[in-house]
PDB file of C-alpha atoms in Angstrom:
ATOM      1  CA  UNK A   1      25.226 -24.500  12.231  1.00 98.00           C
ATOM      2  CA  UNK A   2      23.257 -25.396  15.341  1.00 98.00           C
ATOM      3  CA  UNK A   3      20.330 -22.972  15.240  1.00 98.00           C
ATOM      4  CA  UNK A   4      17.554 -22.432  17.780  1.00 98.00           C
ATOM      5  CA  UNK A   5      14.226 -21.315  16.331  1.00 98.00           C
ATOM      6  CA  UNK A   6      11.881 -19.641  18.810  1.00 98.00           C
ATOM      7  CA  UNK A   7       8.195 -19.868  17.956  1.00 97.00           C
ATOM      8  CA  UNK A   8       8.930 -22.873  15.755  1.00 97.00           C
ATOM      9  CA  UNK A   9       5.276 -23.976  15.641  1.00 96.00           C
ATOM     10  CA  UNK A  10       3.953 -20.776  14.028  1.00 95.00           C
ATOM     11  CA  UNK A  11       3.576 -19.898  10.353  1.00 96.00           C
ATOM     12  CA  UNK A  12       6.957 -18.189   9.967  1.00 97.00           C
ATOM     13  CA  UNK A  13       8.762 -20.314  12.548  1.00 98.00           C
ATOM     14  CA  UNK A  14       7.707 -23.627  11.044  1.00 97.00           C
ATOM     15  CA  UNK A  15       8.799 -22.591   7.542  1.00 98.00           C
ATOM     16  CA  UNK A  16      12.140 -21.331   8.873  1.00 98.00           C
ATOM     17  CA  UNK A  17      12.603 -24.627  10.731  1.00 98.00           C
ATOM     18  CA  UNK A  18      11.946 -26.614   7.545  1.00 98.00           C
ATOM     19  CA  UNK A  19      14.266 -24.418   5.480  1.00 98.00           C
ATOM     20  CA  UNK A  20      17.121 -24.748   7.970  1.00 98.00           C
ATOM     21  CA  UNK A  21      16.767 -28.532   8.035  1.00 98.00           C
ATOM     22  CA  UNK A  22      16.517 -28.667   4.247  1.00 98.00           C
ATOM     23  CA  UNK A  23      19.954 -27.018   4.064  1.00 98.00           C
ATOM     24  CA  UNK A  24      21.550 -29.347   6.585  1.00 98.00           C
ATOM     25  CA  UNK A  25      21.560 -27.153   9.684  1.00 98.00           C
ATOM     26  CA  UNK A  26      20.850 -28.719  13.072  1.00 98.00           C
ATOM     27  CA  UNK A  27      17.643 -27.163  14.410  1.00 98.00           C
ATOM     28  CA  UNK A  28      16.595 -26.865  18.036  1.00 98.00           C
ATOM     29  CA  UNK A  29      12.952 -25.995  17.439  1.00 98.00           C
ATOM     30  CA  UNK A  30      11.455 -24.353  20.532  1.00 98.00           C
ATOM     31  CA  UNK A  31       7.764 -23.717  21.190  1.00 96.00           C
ATOM     32  CA  UNK A  32       5.258 -23.888  24.031  1.00 92.00           C
ATOM     33  CA  UNK A  33       3.478 -26.635  22.086  1.00 91.00           C
ATOM     34  CA  UNK A  34       6.266 -28.818  20.643  1.00 93.00           C
ATOM     35  CA  UNK A  35       3.753 -31.291  19.170  1.00 94.00           C
ATOM     36  CA  UNK A  36       2.977 -28.631  16.531  1.00 94.00           C
ATOM     37  CA  UNK A  37       6.599 -28.272  15.423  1.00 96.00           C
ATOM     38  CA  UNK A  38       7.514 -29.715  11.990  1.00 94.00           C
ATOM     39  CA  UNK A  39       9.298 -33.050  12.122  1.00 93.00           C
ATOM     40  CA  UNK A  40      12.217 -34.250  10.069  1.00 94.00           C
ATOM     41  CA  UNK A  41      15.905 -35.062  10.020  1.00 96.00           C
ATOM     42  CA  UNK A  42      17.933 -32.473  11.904  1.00 97.00           C
ATOM     43  CA  UNK A  43      14.964 -31.064  13.838  1.00 98.00           C
ATOM     44  CA  UNK A  44      14.722 -31.526  17.606  1.00 98.00           C
ATOM     45  CA  UNK A  45      11.434 -30.253  19.078  1.00 97.00           C
ATOM     46  CA  UNK A  46      11.905 -28.621  22.501  1.00 97.00           C
ATOM     47  CA  UNK A  47       9.222 -27.334  24.878  1.00 95.00           C
ATOM     48  CA  UNK A  48       9.949 -23.861  26.171  1.00 93.00           C
ATOM     49  CA  UNK A  49       8.341 -20.574  27.171  1.00 90.00           C
ATOM     50  CA  UNK A  50      10.302 -17.563  25.950  1.00 93.00           C
ATOM     51  CA  UNK A  51       8.779 -15.286  28.600  1.00 93.00           C
ATOM     52  CA  UNK A  52      11.172 -16.754  31.202  1.00 91.00           C
ATOM     53  CA  UNK A  53      14.763 -15.699  30.383  1.00 92.00           C
ATOM     54  CA  UNK A  54      16.373 -18.200  32.759  1.00 93.00           C
ATOM     55  CA  UNK A  55      14.502 -21.169  31.279  1.00 92.00           C
ATOM     56  CA  UNK A  56      15.046 -19.855  27.765  1.00 95.00           C
ATOM     57  CA  UNK A  57      18.793 -19.481  28.354  1.00 97.00           C
ATOM     58  CA  UNK A  58      18.934 -23.152  29.318  1.00 96.00           C
ATOM     59  CA  UNK A  59      17.266 -24.084  26.003  1.00 97.00           C
ATOM     60  CA  UNK A  60      19.702 -21.910  24.026  1.00 98.00           C
ATOM     61  CA  UNK A  61      22.976 -23.080  25.521  1.00 97.00           C
ATOM     62  CA  UNK A  62      25.309 -24.488  22.878  1.00 98.00           C
ATOM     63  CA  UNK A  63      23.679 -23.060  19.761  1.00 98.00           C
ATOM     64  CA  UNK A  64      25.480 -20.911  17.177  1.00 98.00           C
ATOM     65  CA  UNK A  65      22.556 -18.605  16.437  1.00 98.00           C
ATOM     66  CA  UNK A  66      18.977 -17.902  17.452  1.00 98.00           C
ATOM     67  CA  UNK A  67      16.157 -17.071  15.043  1.00 98.00           C
ATOM     68  CA  UNK A  68      13.145 -15.589  16.792  1.00 98.00           C
ATOM     69  CA  UNK A  69       9.722 -15.920  15.208  1.00 97.00           C
ATOM     70  CA  UNK A  70       7.995 -14.864  18.420  1.00 96.00           C
ATOM     71  CA  UNK A  71       5.236 -12.326  18.890  1.00 91.00           C
ATOM     72  CA  UNK A  72       6.364  -9.076  20.456  1.00 93.00           C
ATOM     73  CA  UNK A  73       4.817  -9.787  23.840  1.00 91.00           C
ATOM     74  CA  UNK A  74       8.291 -11.215  24.484  1.00 94.00           C
ATOM     75  CA  UNK A  75      10.447  -8.113  24.867  1.00 94.00           C
ATOM     76  CA  UNK A  76      13.875  -7.493  23.389  1.00 96.00           C
ATOM     77  CA  UNK A  77      15.293  -7.257  26.918  1.00 96.00           C
ATOM     78  CA  UNK A  78      13.967 -10.721  27.824  1.00 96.00           C
ATOM     79  CA  UNK A  79      15.372 -12.288  24.682  1.00 97.00           C
ATOM     80  CA  UNK A  80      18.750 -10.532  24.885  1.00 97.00           C
ATOM     81  CA  UNK A  81      19.134 -11.484  28.551  1.00 97.00           C
ATOM     82  CA  UNK A  82      18.613 -15.135  27.634  1.00 97.00           C
ATOM     83  CA  UNK A  83      21.173 -14.964  24.802  1.00 98.00           C
ATOM     84  CA  UNK A  84      23.767 -13.318  27.026  1.00 98.00           C
ATOM     85  CA  UNK A  85      23.240 -15.870  29.778  1.00 97.00           C
ATOM     86  CA  UNK A  86      23.551 -18.726  27.266  1.00 98.00           C
ATOM     87  CA  UNK A  87      26.616 -17.188  25.615  1.00 98.00           C
ATOM     88  CA  UNK A  88      24.992 -16.913  22.178  1.00 98.00           C
ATOM     89  CA  UNK A  89      26.210 -13.987  20.088  1.00 98.00           C
ATOM     90  CA  UNK A  90      23.966 -14.091  16.994  1.00 98.00           C
ATOM     91  CA  UNK A  91      20.254 -13.198  16.817  1.00 98.00           C
ATOM     92  CA  UNK A  92      17.930 -12.905  13.833  1.00 98.00           C
ATOM     93  CA  UNK A  93      14.404 -11.600  14.431  1.00 98.00           C
ATOM     94  CA  UNK A  94      11.210 -12.035  12.446  1.00 97.00           C
ATOM     95  CA  UNK A  95      10.119  -8.421  12.590  1.00 95.00           C
ATOM     96  CA  UNK A  96       7.206  -6.361  11.357  1.00 93.00           C
ATOM     97  CA  UNK A  97       6.699  -4.213   8.257  1.00 96.00           C
ATOM     98  CA  UNK A  98       5.054  -1.258  10.029  1.00 96.00           C
ATOM     99  CA  UNK A  99       8.241   0.749  10.524  1.00 95.00           C
ATOM    100  CA  UNK A 100       9.324   0.485   6.875  1.00 97.00           C
ATOM    101  CA  UNK A 101       9.160   3.747   4.936  1.00 97.00           C
ATOM    102  CA  UNK A 102       6.601   4.143   2.165  1.00 95.00           C
ATOM    103  CA  UNK A 103       7.719   7.705   1.388  1.00 88.00           C
ATOM    104  CA  UNK A 104      10.463   9.937   2.696  1.00 86.00           C
ATOM    105  CA  UNK A 105       9.955  10.154   6.461  1.00 86.00           C
ATOM    106  CA  UNK A 106       6.622   8.305   6.354  1.00 93.00           C
ATOM    107  CA  UNK A 107       6.364   4.814   7.809  1.00 96.00           C
ATOM    108  CA  UNK A 108       3.810   2.231   6.762  1.00 96.00           C
ATOM    109  CA  UNK A 109       2.146   2.535  10.182  1.00 96.00           C
ATOM    110  CA  UNK A 110       1.627   6.265   9.537  1.00 94.00           C
ATOM    111  CA  UNK A 111      -0.348   5.603   6.342  1.00 92.00           C
ATOM    112  CA  UNK A 112      -4.035   6.574   6.609  1.00 90.00           C
ATOM    113  CA  UNK A 113      -5.158   3.097   5.527  1.00 89.00           C
ATOM    114  CA  UNK A 114      -3.043   1.204   8.097  1.00 93.00           C
ATOM    115  CA  UNK A 115      -5.532  -1.081   9.933  1.00 91.00           C
ATOM    116  CA  UNK A 116      -6.198   0.266  13.467  1.00 92.00           C
ATOM    117  CA  UNK A 117      -6.615  -3.288  14.788  1.00 91.00           C
ATOM    118  CA  UNK A 118      -2.969  -4.020  13.926  1.00 90.00           C
ATOM    119  CA  UNK A 119      -1.534  -0.880  15.482  1.00 93.00           C
ATOM    120  CA  UNK A 120      -0.754  -2.179  18.991  1.00 91.00           C
ATOM    121  CA  UNK A 121       0.972  -5.291  17.639  1.00 90.00           C
ATOM    122  CA  UNK A 122       2.889  -3.172  15.130  1.00 94.00           C
ATOM    123  CA  UNK A 123       4.073  -0.791  17.837  1.00 95.00           C
ATOM    124  CA  UNK A 124       5.501  -3.787  19.700  1.00 94.00           C
ATOM    125  CA  UNK A 125       7.657  -4.585  16.678  1.00 95.00           C
ATOM    126  CA  UNK A 126       8.783  -0.971  16.368  1.00 96.00           C
ATOM    127  CA  UNK A 127       9.783  -0.894  20.048  1.00 96.00           C
ATOM    128  CA  UNK A 128      11.679  -4.171  19.630  1.00 97.00           C
ATOM    129  CA  UNK A 129      13.687  -2.778  16.688  1.00 97.00           C
ATOM    130  CA  UNK A 130      14.481   0.419  18.558  1.00 97.00           C
ATOM    131  CA  UNK A 131      15.731  -1.621  21.516  1.00 97.00           C
ATOM    132  CA  UNK A 132      18.015  -3.652  19.245  1.00 98.00           C
ATOM    133  CA  UNK A 133      19.500  -0.517  17.704  1.00 96.00           C
ATOM    134  CA  UNK A 134      21.121   0.283  21.044  1.00 92.00           C
ATOM    135  CA  UNK A 135      22.777  -3.153  21.338  1.00 97.00           C
ATOM    136  CA  UNK A 136      26.420  -3.675  20.425  1.00 96.00           C
ATOM    137  CA  UNK A 137      27.329  -6.910  22.244  1.00 98.00           C
ATOM    138  CA  UNK A 138      24.963  -9.151  20.245  1.00 98.00           C
ATOM    139  CA  UNK A 139      25.200  -9.499  16.458  1.00 98.00           C
ATOM    140  CA  UNK A 140      21.519  -8.911  15.646  1.00 98.00           C
ATOM    141  CA  UNK A 141      19.513  -8.655  12.422  1.00 98.00           C
ATOM    142  CA  UNK A 142      15.871  -7.548  12.229  1.00 98.00           C
ATOM    143  CA  UNK A 143      14.019  -8.899   9.180  1.00 98.00           C
ATOM    144  CA  UNK A 144      10.931  -6.844   8.308  1.00 97.00           C
ATOM    145  CA  UNK A 145       8.684  -8.786   5.924  1.00 95.00           C
ATOM    146  CA  UNK A 146       6.631  -7.490   3.059  1.00 97.00           C
ATOM    147  CA  UNK A 147       3.358  -5.789   3.996  1.00 95.00           C
ATOM    148  CA  UNK A 148       1.555  -9.072   3.240  1.00 96.00           C
ATOM    149  CA  UNK A 149       3.152 -12.344   4.290  1.00 95.00           C
ATOM    150  CA  UNK A 150       0.907 -15.307   3.589  1.00 94.00           C
ATOM    151  CA  UNK A 151       0.804 -18.990   2.645  1.00 96.00           C
ATOM    152  CA  UNK A 152       2.083 -19.606  -0.858  1.00 96.00           C
ATOM    153  CA  UNK A 153       4.623 -21.385  -3.022  1.00 96.00           C
ATOM    154  CA  UNK A 154       8.340 -21.756  -2.341  1.00 97.00           C
ATOM    155  CA  UNK A 155       9.825 -20.021  -5.389  1.00 98.00           C
ATOM    156  CA  UNK A 156      13.245 -18.983  -4.086  1.00 97.00           C
ATOM    157  CA  UNK A 157      12.727 -15.557  -5.658  1.00 97.00           C
ATOM    158  CA  UNK A 158      12.636 -12.260  -3.766  1.00 98.00           C
ATOM    159  CA  UNK A 159      14.058  -8.736  -3.836  1.00 98.00           C
ATOM    160  CA  UNK A 160      15.942  -7.221  -0.921  1.00 98.00           C
ATOM    161  CA  UNK A 161      15.631  -3.784   0.664  1.00 98.00           C
ATOM    162  CA  UNK A 162      16.699  -2.083   3.857  1.00 97.00           C
ATOM    163  CA  UNK A 163      14.377   0.529   5.382  1.00 97.00           C
ATOM    164  CA  UNK A 164      11.913   1.097   2.527  1.00 97.00           C
ATOM    165  CA  UNK A 165       8.915  -1.130   1.746  1.00 97.00           C
ATOM    166  CA  UNK A 166       9.618  -3.250  -1.358  1.00 98.00           C
ATOM    167  CA  UNK A 167       6.687  -3.370  -3.807  1.00 97.00           C
ATOM    168  CA  UNK A 168       6.048  -4.883  -7.230  1.00 95.00           C
ATOM    169  CA  UNK A 169       5.063  -2.990 -10.376  1.00 94.00           C
ATOM    170  CA  UNK A 170       1.465  -2.850  -9.170  1.00 95.00           C
ATOM    171  CA  UNK A 171       2.521  -1.278  -5.861  1.00 94.00           C
ATOM    172  CA  UNK A 172       1.833  -4.477  -3.895  1.00 96.00           C
ATOM    173  CA  UNK A 173       4.215  -5.659  -1.177  1.00 97.00           C
ATOM    174  CA  UNK A 174       3.924  -9.394  -0.517  1.00 98.00           C
ATOM    175  CA  UNK A 175       5.863 -12.610   0.030  1.00 98.00           C
ATOM    176  CA  UNK A 176       4.998 -16.190   0.965  1.00 98.00           C
ATOM    177  CA  UNK A 177       6.044 -17.640   4.318  1.00 98.00           C
ATOM    178  CA  UNK A 178       8.165 -20.177   2.419  1.00 98.00           C
ATOM    179  CA  UNK A 179      10.115 -17.507   0.540  1.00 98.00           C
ATOM    180  CA  UNK A 180      10.367 -15.396   3.683  1.00 98.00           C
ATOM    181  CA  UNK A 181      12.051 -18.412   5.292  1.00 98.00           C
ATOM    182  CA  UNK A 182      14.463 -18.691   2.372  1.00 98.00           C
ATOM    183  CA  UNK A 183      15.425 -15.023   2.763  1.00 98.00           C
ATOM    184  CA  UNK A 184      15.912 -15.486   6.513  1.00 98.00           C
ATOM    185  CA  UNK A 185      18.178 -18.499   6.135  1.00 98.00           C
ATOM    186  CA  UNK A 186      20.058 -16.785   3.294  1.00 98.00           C
ATOM    187  CA  UNK A 187      20.758 -13.953   5.747  1.00 98.00           C
ATOM    188  CA  UNK A 188      21.893 -16.401   8.413  1.00 98.00           C
ATOM    189  CA  UNK A 189      24.385 -17.922   5.989  1.00 98.00           C
ATOM    190  CA  UNK A 190      25.514 -14.831   4.050  1.00 98.00           C
ATOM    191  CA  UNK A 191      25.440 -12.373   6.988  1.00 98.00           C
ATOM    192  CA  UNK A 192      24.766  -9.316   4.824  1.00 98.00           C
ATOM    193  CA  UNK A 193      23.020  -7.194   7.470  1.00 98.00           C
ATOM    194  CA  UNK A 194      24.883  -7.284  10.802  1.00 98.00           C
ATOM    195  CA  UNK A 195      23.278  -5.000  13.407  1.00 98.00           C
ATOM    196  CA  UNK A 196      20.823  -3.746  10.809  1.00 98.00           C
ATOM    197  CA  UNK A 197      17.284  -4.181   9.487  1.00 98.00           C
ATOM    198  CA  UNK A 198      16.402  -5.504   6.052  1.00 98.00           C
ATOM    199  CA  UNK A 199      13.278  -6.445   4.143  1.00 98.00           C
ATOM    200  CA  UNK A 200      12.325  -8.711   1.256  1.00 98.00           C
ATOM    201  CA  UNK A 201       9.362  -8.997  -1.086  1.00 98.00           C
ATOM    202  CA  UNK A 202       8.510 -10.082  -4.609  1.00 97.00           C
TER     203      UNK A 202
END
């Protein structure tokens, strides 16, 4: 596939870019600072600011799918407008874990130990997901990570979930950026969660 990665210079975006190229996809890697984008066969670095839907649409024209690894200061409306203008029908989003359930009816963000400093950023992700849930003309998928996503090895191992936080036997929810990227590209290829949210963790 020809895949555009938005935020391709960040931790998640750069790993997703590498994973796509590793599997033979053609990657249009878009970031405000293209000099920070990973290099390699199949990767074309492109300068672009996702806050401008008209400019972004120009960068997306001709791709089969878009994977967004952007922060949530870029709204769902901005991103969807750009996809519609470019004629792209598939969107996968690097989401947040805050809206995952940790108990029946209780989200991670509602937990008493959820860090207050992360709350505003987390609410942006929740708003983005809610906006996507009303969309039926774009084939979207929202990928909520584990509670902790961090540098680490590429093992190729993970467990899937939908709306509930996935934890290990010790109650810890974590995944490396490299394995997060594997799960994202697996979803791109297998298309298991159309117009839905999923999660993955060890």
